[in-house]
Amino acid sequence: MKLCVALDLPTIKENLDLAKTLKSEDIWLKVGLRSYIRDGKYLLEELKSINSNFKLFLDLKIYDIPNTMADAAESMSNLGVDMFNLHASSGKKAMSMVMDRLSEIENPPIVLAVTALTSFDEVSFREIYGDSIDKKATKFASEAYESGLNGVVCSIFESQLIKNNTTENFLTLTPGIRPFGESTDDQQRVANLATAKKEMPDFIVVGRPIYQSSDPLGVTKKILENL
Ligand code: C5P
């Protein structure tokens, strides 16, 4: 299980300072919408220059028509990121087209499909998707698997279910982790580290519990020791 730290801070300086603080740790760094829209490719290059072993996950959750998604996937691959994601609800045609396009690239990044955002509760999810989270997340995951993707983003509560429905090797990345019972913030389906470990996801994502802490390095080390 790998730890992926979300770089969701308000300025590039704060994101880079956090990366410098964590530079000796064996972690992935997640660059999301806020940071990428603001600081783009420059941020990715700066992160790699802090530690070339940092693995980068570009979390832009793309959703568009198939051809536009394949073009975007190719552009993301050219940025040299190690992993990116798209929305499974964009459909099998779009997902397959993305994977076809990446098959032409040497060392393509890992591609994950977002199933259900961890900020949804059952009621608000059903209003949009017309089904329960576990049913729909499992269906989205099967479609992503059939389309050749490497795994999914899901809540910790669907991780094993999805692996049982696909294969153990189909990756799961689970946000909404509050390692030692910190504030849930806007997340709905959260779990602590002890629960997360039982569900065996391949990656856990932790943002605010690390970067809002007075000792980000201490919290990171404690999580890594407990993985
Ligand atoms: O601060 P926190 O630990 O809640 O951060 C979780 C990160 O994971 C955020 O960057 C959020 O955008 C991202 N994420 C999520 N739920 C998903 C997919 C991504 O919370 N389903």
Short mmCIF file of N, CA, C and O and ligand atoms in Angstrom, two decimals, residues 6 8 30 59 61 114 116-118 153 175 178 187 205-209 211, ligand 1:
data_model
loop_
_atom_site.label_atom_id
_atom_site.label_comp_id
_atom_site.label_asym_id
_atom_site.label_seq_id
_atom_site.Cartn_x
_atom_site.Cartn_y
_atom_site.Cartn_z
N ALA A 6 -1.89 14.63 -1.03
CA ALA A 6 -2.56 15.61 -1.89
C ALA A 6 -1.94 16.99 -1.69
O ALA A 6 -1.89 17.51 -0.58
N ASP A 8 -2.83 20.23 -2.19
CA ASP A 8 -4.00 21.08 -2.47
C ASP A 8 -3.86 22.45 -1.80
O ASP A 8 -4.86 23.07 -1.45
N LYS A 30 0.07 13.98 -5.19
CA LYS A 30 -1.12 14.15 -6.03
C LYS A 30 -1.31 15.63 -6.34
O LYS A 30 -1.47 16.45 -5.44
N ASP A 59 -4.35 14.49 -10.87
CA ASP A 59 -5.75 14.18 -10.53
C ASP A 59 -6.67 15.23 -11.15
O ASP A 59 -7.17 16.12 -10.45
N LYS A 61 -9.32 14.27 -13.25
CA LYS A 61 -10.63 13.62 -13.42
C LYS A 61 -11.31 14.08 -14.71
O LYS A 61 -12.38 14.69 -14.68
N VAL A 114 -12.46 7.29 -11.96
CA VAL A 114 -13.19 7.69 -10.75
C VAL A 114 -14.57 7.03 -10.80
O VAL A 114 -15.28 7.12 -11.80
N ALA A 116 -17.19 6.72 -7.66
CA ALA A 116 -18.07 7.65 -6.93
C ALA A 116 -17.21 8.53 -6.04
O ALA A 116 -16.39 8.02 -5.28
N LEU A 117 -17.39 9.83 -6.16
CA LEU A 117 -16.60 10.74 -5.31
C LEU A 117 -16.89 10.44 -3.84
O LEU A 117 -18.04 10.17 -3.47
N THR A 118 -15.85 10.53 -3.03
CA THR A 118 -16.02 10.21 -1.61
C THR A 118 -16.80 11.28 -0.84
O THR A 118 -17.14 11.10 0.32
N VAL A 153 -10.52 4.90 -8.73
CA VAL A 153 -10.59 5.69 -7.51
C VAL A 153 -11.94 5.37 -6.89
O VAL A 153 -12.97 5.46 -7.57
N PRO A 175 -9.35 7.87 -1.54
CA PRO A 175 -9.27 9.12 -0.76
C PRO A 175 -10.23 9.01 0.44
O PRO A 175 -10.84 7.97 0.67
N ARG A 178 -8.80 9.37 7.00
CA ARG A 178 -8.46 10.20 8.15
C ARG A 178 -7.66 9.29 9.08
O ARG A 178 -8.24 8.58 9.92
N GLN A 187 -15.65 15.36 3.45
CA GLN A 187 -15.73 13.96 3.01
C GLN A 187 -16.87 13.25 3.76
O GLN A 187 -17.11 13.53 4.94
N VAL A 205 -5.06 8.12 -0.29
CA VAL A 205 -4.78 9.55 -0.49
C VAL A 205 -5.06 10.27 0.82
O VAL A 205 -6.12 10.09 1.42
N VAL A 206 -4.11 11.07 1.25
CA VAL A 206 -4.31 11.89 2.45
C VAL A 206 -3.90 13.32 2.13
O VAL A 206 -2.79 13.55 1.63
N GLY A 207 -4.81 14.24 2.38
CA GLY A 207 -4.51 15.66 2.14
C GLY A 207 -4.47 16.44 3.43
O GLY A 207 -3.43 16.55 4.08
N ARG A 208 -5.64 16.96 3.81
CA ARG A 208 -5.69 17.88 4.96
C ARG A 208 -5.09 17.33 6.25
O ARG A 208 -4.41 18.09 6.96
N PRO A 209 -5.28 16.05 6.58
CA PRO A 209 -4.66 15.58 7.84
C PRO A 209 -3.14 15.74 7.85
O PRO A 209 -2.52 15.82 8.91
N TYR A 211 -1.36 18.23 5.46
CA TYR A 211 -0.88 19.60 5.23
C TYR A 211 -1.48 20.62 6.20
O TYR A 211 -0.95 21.72 6.34
O1 C5P B 1 -7.89 16.64 2.24
P1 C5P B 1 -8.37 15.26 1.86
O2 C5P B 1 -7.57 14.15 2.49
O3 C5P B 1 -9.86 15.10 2.02
O4 C5P B 1 -8.04 15.21 0.30
C1 C5P B 1 -8.54 14.22 -0.56
C2 C5P B 1 -8.05 14.50 -1.95
O5 C5P B 1 -8.52 13.46 -2.79
C3 C5P B 1 -8.54 15.81 -2.55
O6 C5P B 1 -7.49 16.32 -3.36
C4 C5P B 1 -9.71 15.42 -3.43
O7 C5P B 1 -9.84 16.24 -4.56
C5 C5P B 1 -9.30 14.01 -3.86
N1 C5P B 1 -10.38 13.08 -4.20
C6 C5P B 1 -11.39 12.75 -3.33
N2 C5P B 1 -12.37 11.86 -3.69
C7 C5P B 1 -12.34 11.28 -4.88
C8 C5P B 1 -11.30 11.59 -5.77
C9 C5P B 1 -10.33 12.49 -5.39
O8 C5P B 1 -11.41 13.26 -2.21
N3 C5P B 1 -13.24 10.37 -5.20
#
